[in-house]
mmCIF file of C-alpha atoms in Angstrom:
data_model
loop_
_atom_site.group_PDB
_atom_site.id
_atom_site.type_symbol
_atom_site.label_atom_id
_atom_site.label_comp_id
_atom_site.label_asym_id
_atom_site.label_seq_id
_atom_site.Cartn_x
_atom_site.Cartn_y
_atom_site.Cartn_z
ATOM 1 C CA UNK D 1 0.000 0.000 0.000
ATOM 2 C CA UNK D 2 1.283 3.434 -0.903
ATOM 3 C CA UNK D 3 -0.207 6.561 0.652
ATOM 4 C CA UNK D 4 0.579 10.074 -0.531
ATOM 5 C CA UNK D 5 0.159 12.670 2.212
ATOM 6 C CA UNK D 6 -0.758 16.274 1.527
ATOM 7 C CA UNK D 7 -1.938 19.082 3.717
ATOM 8 C CA UNK D 8 -1.358 22.566 4.903
ATOM 9 C CA UNK D 9 1.865 23.638 6.638
ATOM 10 C CA UNK D 10 1.859 22.651 10.304
ATOM 11 C CA UNK D 11 -1.310 20.548 10.019
ATOM 12 C CA UNK D 12 0.322 17.318 11.191
ATOM 13 C CA UNK D 13 1.516 15.514 8.073
ATOM 14 C CA UNK D 14 4.709 14.519 9.882
ATOM 15 C CA UNK D 15 2.738 13.198 12.846
ATOM 16 C CA UNK D 16 0.693 10.964 10.541
ATOM 17 C CA UNK D 17 3.849 9.815 8.772
ATOM 18 C CA UNK D 18 5.574 9.029 12.094
ATOM 19 C CA UNK D 19 2.560 6.961 13.153
ATOM 20 C CA UNK D 20 2.519 4.994 9.899
ATOM 21 C CA UNK D 21 6.282 4.392 10.064
ATOM 22 C CA UNK D 22 6.568 3.511 13.757
ATOM 23 C CA UNK D 23 3.346 1.637 14.334
ATOM 24 C CA UNK D 24 2.508 0.215 10.915
ATOM 25 C CA UNK D 25 5.920 -0.426 9.373
ATOM 26 C CA UNK D 26 5.628 1.969 6.419
ATOM 27 C CA UNK D 27 8.726 3.313 4.705
ATOM 28 C CA UNK D 28 8.917 7.102 4.426
ATOM 29 C CA UNK D 29 9.734 9.098 1.287
ATOM 30 C CA UNK D 30 9.849 12.855 1.769
ATOM 31 C CA UNK D 31 9.362 15.546 -0.870
ATOM 32 C CA UNK D 32 11.077 17.979 1.522
ATOM 33 C CA UNK D 33 14.159 15.757 1.745
ATOM 34 C CA UNK D 34 14.145 15.250 -2.036
ATOM 35 C CA UNK D 35 14.063 19.024 -2.586
ATOM 36 C CA UNK D 36 16.681 19.667 0.091
ATOM 37 C CA UNK D 37 19.023 17.207 -1.662
ATOM 38 C CA UNK D 38 18.601 19.221 -4.860
ATOM 39 C CA UNK D 39 19.057 22.532 -3.010
ATOM 40 C CA UNK D 40 22.293 21.285 -1.456
ATOM 41 C CA UNK D 41 23.498 19.997 -4.843
ATOM 42 C CA UNK D 42 22.850 23.447 -6.330
ATOM 43 C CA UNK D 43 24.453 25.254 -3.379
ATOM 44 C CA UNK D 44 21.354 27.329 -2.643
ATOM 45 C CA UNK D 45 20.037 28.709 0.627
ATOM 46 C CA UNK D 46 17.788 26.184 2.355
ATOM 47 C CA UNK D 47 14.460 27.876 3.118
ATOM 48 C CA UNK D 48 10.800 27.463 2.199
ATOM 49 C CA UNK D 49 11.005 29.938 -0.704
ATOM 50 C CA UNK D 50 13.930 28.089 -2.255
ATOM 51 C CA UNK D 51 12.136 24.777 -1.826
ATOM 52 C CA UNK D 52 9.130 26.204 -3.678
ATOM 53 C CA UNK D 53 11.287 27.574 -6.503
ATOM 54 C CA UNK D 54 13.317 24.375 -6.895
ATOM 55 C CA UNK D 55 10.188 22.201 -6.829
ATOM 56 C CA UNK D 56 8.489 24.358 -9.453
ATOM 57 C CA UNK D 57 11.640 24.315 -11.596
ATOM 58 C CA UNK D 58 11.935 20.514 -11.435
ATOM 59 C CA UNK D 59 8.277 20.105 -12.407
ATOM 60 C CA UNK D 60 8.656 22.577 -15.280
ATOM 61 C CA UNK D 61 11.778 20.831 -16.627
ATOM 62 C CA UNK D 62 10.719 17.205 -16.119
ATOM 63 C CA UNK D 63 6.905 17.205 -15.953
ATOM 64 C CA UNK D 64 4.310 18.099 -13.373
ATOM 65 C CA UNK D 65 4.452 14.702 -11.647
ATOM 66 C CA UNK D 66 8.257 14.449 -11.614
ATOM 67 C CA UNK D 67 8.885 14.558 -7.868
ATOM 68 C CA UNK D 68 6.180 11.988 -7.126
ATOM 69 C CA UNK D 69 7.484 9.827 -9.995
ATOM 70 C CA UNK D 70 10.953 9.789 -8.445
ATOM 71 C CA UNK D 71 9.727 9.008 -4.931
ATOM 72 C CA UNK D 72 7.206 6.414 -6.100
ATOM 73 C CA UNK D 73 9.930 4.662 -8.111
ATOM 74 C CA UNK D 74 12.107 4.530 -4.976
ATOM 75 C CA UNK D 75 9.200 3.173 -2.922
ATOM 76 C CA UNK D 76 8.340 0.513 -5.503
ATOM 77 C CA UNK D 77 11.977 -0.524 -5.771
ATOM 78 C CA UNK D 78 12.241 -0.889 -1.998
ATOM 79 C CA UNK D 79 8.915 -2.744 -1.760
ATOM 80 C CA UNK D 80 6.412 -2.871 1.073
ATOM 81 C CA UNK D 81 4.030 -0.226 2.333
ATOM 82 C CA UNK D 82 5.185 3.351 1.859
ATOM 83 C CA UNK D 83 4.127 6.889 2.623
ATOM 84 C CA UNK D 84 5.137 9.739 0.341
ATOM 85 C CA UNK D 85 5.034 12.947 2.323
ATOM 86 C CA UNK D 86 4.121 16.263 1.075
ATOM 87 C CA UNK D 87 2.355 15.942 -2.230
ATOM 88 C CA UNK D 88 1.694 19.524 -3.310
ATOM 89 C CA UNK D 89 0.933 19.673 -7.049
ATOM 90 C CA UNK D 90 -1.894 18.277 -9.155
ATOM 91 C CA UNK D 91 0.636 16.532 -11.396
ATOM 92 C CA UNK D 92 2.128 14.715 -8.421
ATOM 93 C CA UNK D 93 -1.293 13.756 -7.065
ATOM 94 C CA UNK D 94 -2.457 12.531 -10.464
ATOM 95 C CA UNK D 95 0.679 10.427 -10.915
ATOM 96 C CA UNK D 96 0.219 8.758 -7.543
ATOM 97 C CA UNK D 97 -3.491 8.084 -8.093
ATOM 98 C CA UNK D 98 -2.842 6.720 -11.609
ATOM 99 C CA UNK D 99 -0.376 4.287 -10.063
ATOM 100 C CA UNK D 100 -2.725 2.980 -7.376
ATOM 101 C CA UNK D 101 -1.655 5.113 -4.432
ATOM 102 C CA UNK D 102 -4.121 6.521 -1.948
ATOM 103 C CA UNK D 103 -4.092 10.221 -1.110
ATOM 104 C CA UNK D 104 -4.679 11.497 2.395
ATOM 105 C CA UNK D 105 -4.888 15.119 3.492
ATOM 106 C CA UNK D 106 -4.199 16.594 6.914
ATOM 107 C CA UNK D 107 -5.585 19.991 7.857
ATOM 108 C CA UNK D 108 -6.090 22.163 10.936
ATOM 109 C CA UNK D 109 -6.979 25.752 11.729
ATOM 110 C CA UNK D 110 -4.435 28.357 10.615
ATOM 111 C CA UNK D 111 -3.648 29.834 14.082
ATOM 112 C CA UNK D 112 -3.072 26.358 15.504
ATOM 113 C CA UNK D 113 -0.847 25.404 12.559
ATOM 114 C CA UNK D 114 1.228 28.549 13.023
ATOM 115 C CA UNK D 115 1.762 27.737 16.715
ATOM 116 C CA UNK D 116 2.875 24.240 15.713
ATOM 117 C CA UNK D 117 5.448 25.445 13.198
ATOM 118 C CA UNK D 118 6.899 27.832 15.764
ATOM 119 C CA UNK D 119 7.174 24.930 18.185
ATOM 120 C CA UNK D 120 9.095 22.676 15.819
ATOM 121 C CA UNK D 121 11.856 25.300 15.370
ATOM 122 C CA UNK D 122 13.052 24.128 11.948
ATOM 123 C CA UNK D 123 15.103 26.575 9.917
ATOM 124 C CA UNK D 124 12.326 26.958 7.325
ATOM 125 C CA UNK D 125 9.662 27.702 9.959
ATOM 126 C CA UNK D 126 11.117 30.708 11.792
ATOM 127 C CA UNK D 127 8.851 33.253 10.115
ATOM 128 C CA UNK D 128 6.320 35.886 11.198
ATOM 129 C CA UNK D 129 2.610 35.082 10.985
ATOM 130 C CA UNK D 130 2.143 37.386 7.984
ATOM 131 C CA UNK D 131 4.778 35.432 6.047
ATOM 132 C CA UNK D 132 3.116 32.144 7.078
ATOM 133 C CA UNK D 133 -0.183 33.383 5.616
ATOM 134 C CA UNK D 134 1.513 34.659 2.435
ATOM 135 C CA UNK D 135 3.411 31.380 1.936
ATOM 136 C CA UNK D 136 0.163 29.449 2.168
ATOM 137 C CA UNK D 137 -1.540 31.797 -0.293
ATOM 138 C CA UNK D 138 1.242 31.040 -2.803
ATOM 139 C CA UNK D 139 0.639 27.286 -2.480
ATOM 140 C CA UNK D 140 -3.109 26.964 -1.982
ATOM 141 C CA UNK D 141 -4.483 27.447 -5.484
ATOM 142 C CA UNK D 142 -2.551 27.505 -8.768
ATOM 143 C CA UNK D 143 -3.899 26.709 -12.218
ATOM 144 C CA UNK D 144 -0.472 25.577 -13.455
ATOM 145 C CA UNK D 145 0.084 21.866 -12.794
ATOM 146 C CA UNK D 146 3.782 22.477 -12.143
ATOM 147 C CA UNK D 147 3.032 24.669 -9.118
ATOM 148 C CA UNK D 148 1.576 23.757 -5.726
ATOM 149 C CA UNK D 149 -2.200 23.614 -5.529
ATOM 150 C CA UNK D 150 -3.023 22.340 -2.058
ATOM 151 C CA UNK D 151 -6.736 22.994 -2.431
ATOM 152 C CA UNK D 152 -6.881 20.967 -5.653
ATOM 153 C CA UNK D 153 -4.765 18.124 -4.287
ATOM 154 C CA UNK D 154 -6.796 17.987 -1.073
ATOM 155 C CA UNK D 155 -9.996 17.762 -3.148
ATOM 156 C CA UNK D 156 -8.575 14.618 -4.787
ATOM 157 C CA UNK D 157 -7.924 12.881 -1.470
ATOM 158 C CA UNK D 158 -9.491 9.612 -0.408
ATOM 159 C CA UNK D 159 -9.338 10.680 3.238
ATOM 160 C CA UNK D 160 -9.124 14.041 5.015
ATOM 161 C CA UNK D 161 -7.846 14.040 8.591
ATOM 162 C CA UNK D 162 -8.725 17.077 10.717
ATOM 163 C CA UNK D 163 -6.040 17.697 13.316
ATOM 164 C CA UNK D 164 -7.478 20.343 15.623
ATOM 165 C CA UNK D 165 -7.293 18.062 18.671
ATOM 166 C CA UNK D 166 -4.759 15.835 20.375
ATOM 167 C CA UNK D 167 -2.292 13.447 18.786
ATOM 168 C CA UNK D 168 -4.352 10.552 20.111
ATOM 169 C CA UNK D 169 -7.439 11.903 18.320
ATOM 170 C CA UNK D 170 -5.423 12.127 15.105
ATOM 171 C CA UNK D 171 -4.191 8.554 15.570
ATOM 172 C CA UNK D 172 -7.805 7.368 15.914
ATOM 173 C CA UNK D 173 -8.565 9.013 12.561
ATOM 174 C CA UNK D 174 -5.540 7.291 10.993
ATOM 175 C CA UNK D 175 -6.716 3.917 12.309
ATOM 176 C CA UNK D 176 -10.222 4.560 10.949
ATOM 177 C CA UNK D 177 -8.783 5.472 7.547
ATOM 178 C CA UNK D 178 -6.636 2.333 7.497
ATOM 179 C CA UNK D 179 -9.627 0.202 8.491
ATOM 180 C CA UNK D 180 -11.652 1.738 5.657
ATOM 181 C CA UNK D 181 -8.872 0.829 3.200
ATOM 182 C CA UNK D 182 -8.609 -2.709 4.545
ATOM 183 C CA UNK D 183 -12.370 -3.171 4.327
ATOM 184 C CA UNK D 184 -12.502 -1.721 0.817
ATOM 185 C CA UNK D 185 -9.757 -3.980 -0.503
ATOM 186 C CA UNK D 186 -10.286 -6.929 1.858
ATOM 187 C CA UNK D 187 -6.702 -6.643 3.066
#
């Protein structure tokens, strides 16, 4: 089983991924890590803006599903259940769906998400609230398939997890989503 995870910044994608990896034995493939490898190779500054530019450039040069294609190929080569974290473009989502992957979205209220990103203290998350809002606006809705379109990708999802509560409440939603998949496919 392959699950592509999308969602807004700070919603809890990483928490869902950690649960699937630690408790369910999934392998993890990260768009962020893939982009950071490319950023390091190019000698660029590692921040959210650079990640957006590099991702858009890769999709423009190689096709709108390029990043998902690369990560899905790695997952298929390694075998077993896998989670591909942070699907952001329609091309990526379409590629995963066309190849049998499920898509899950994670979302939460904007103020709560901002508090979460401040708490994780990563170098790409040390930004003022106004920048957080502007960054999301740049990724939420784009007509070009090579650019992020979180709203469009989230509309394609098989499951939407709402993470406005505790981690335990999110884990219950993950278990329910997995049960639904198992029931649907008699796994």
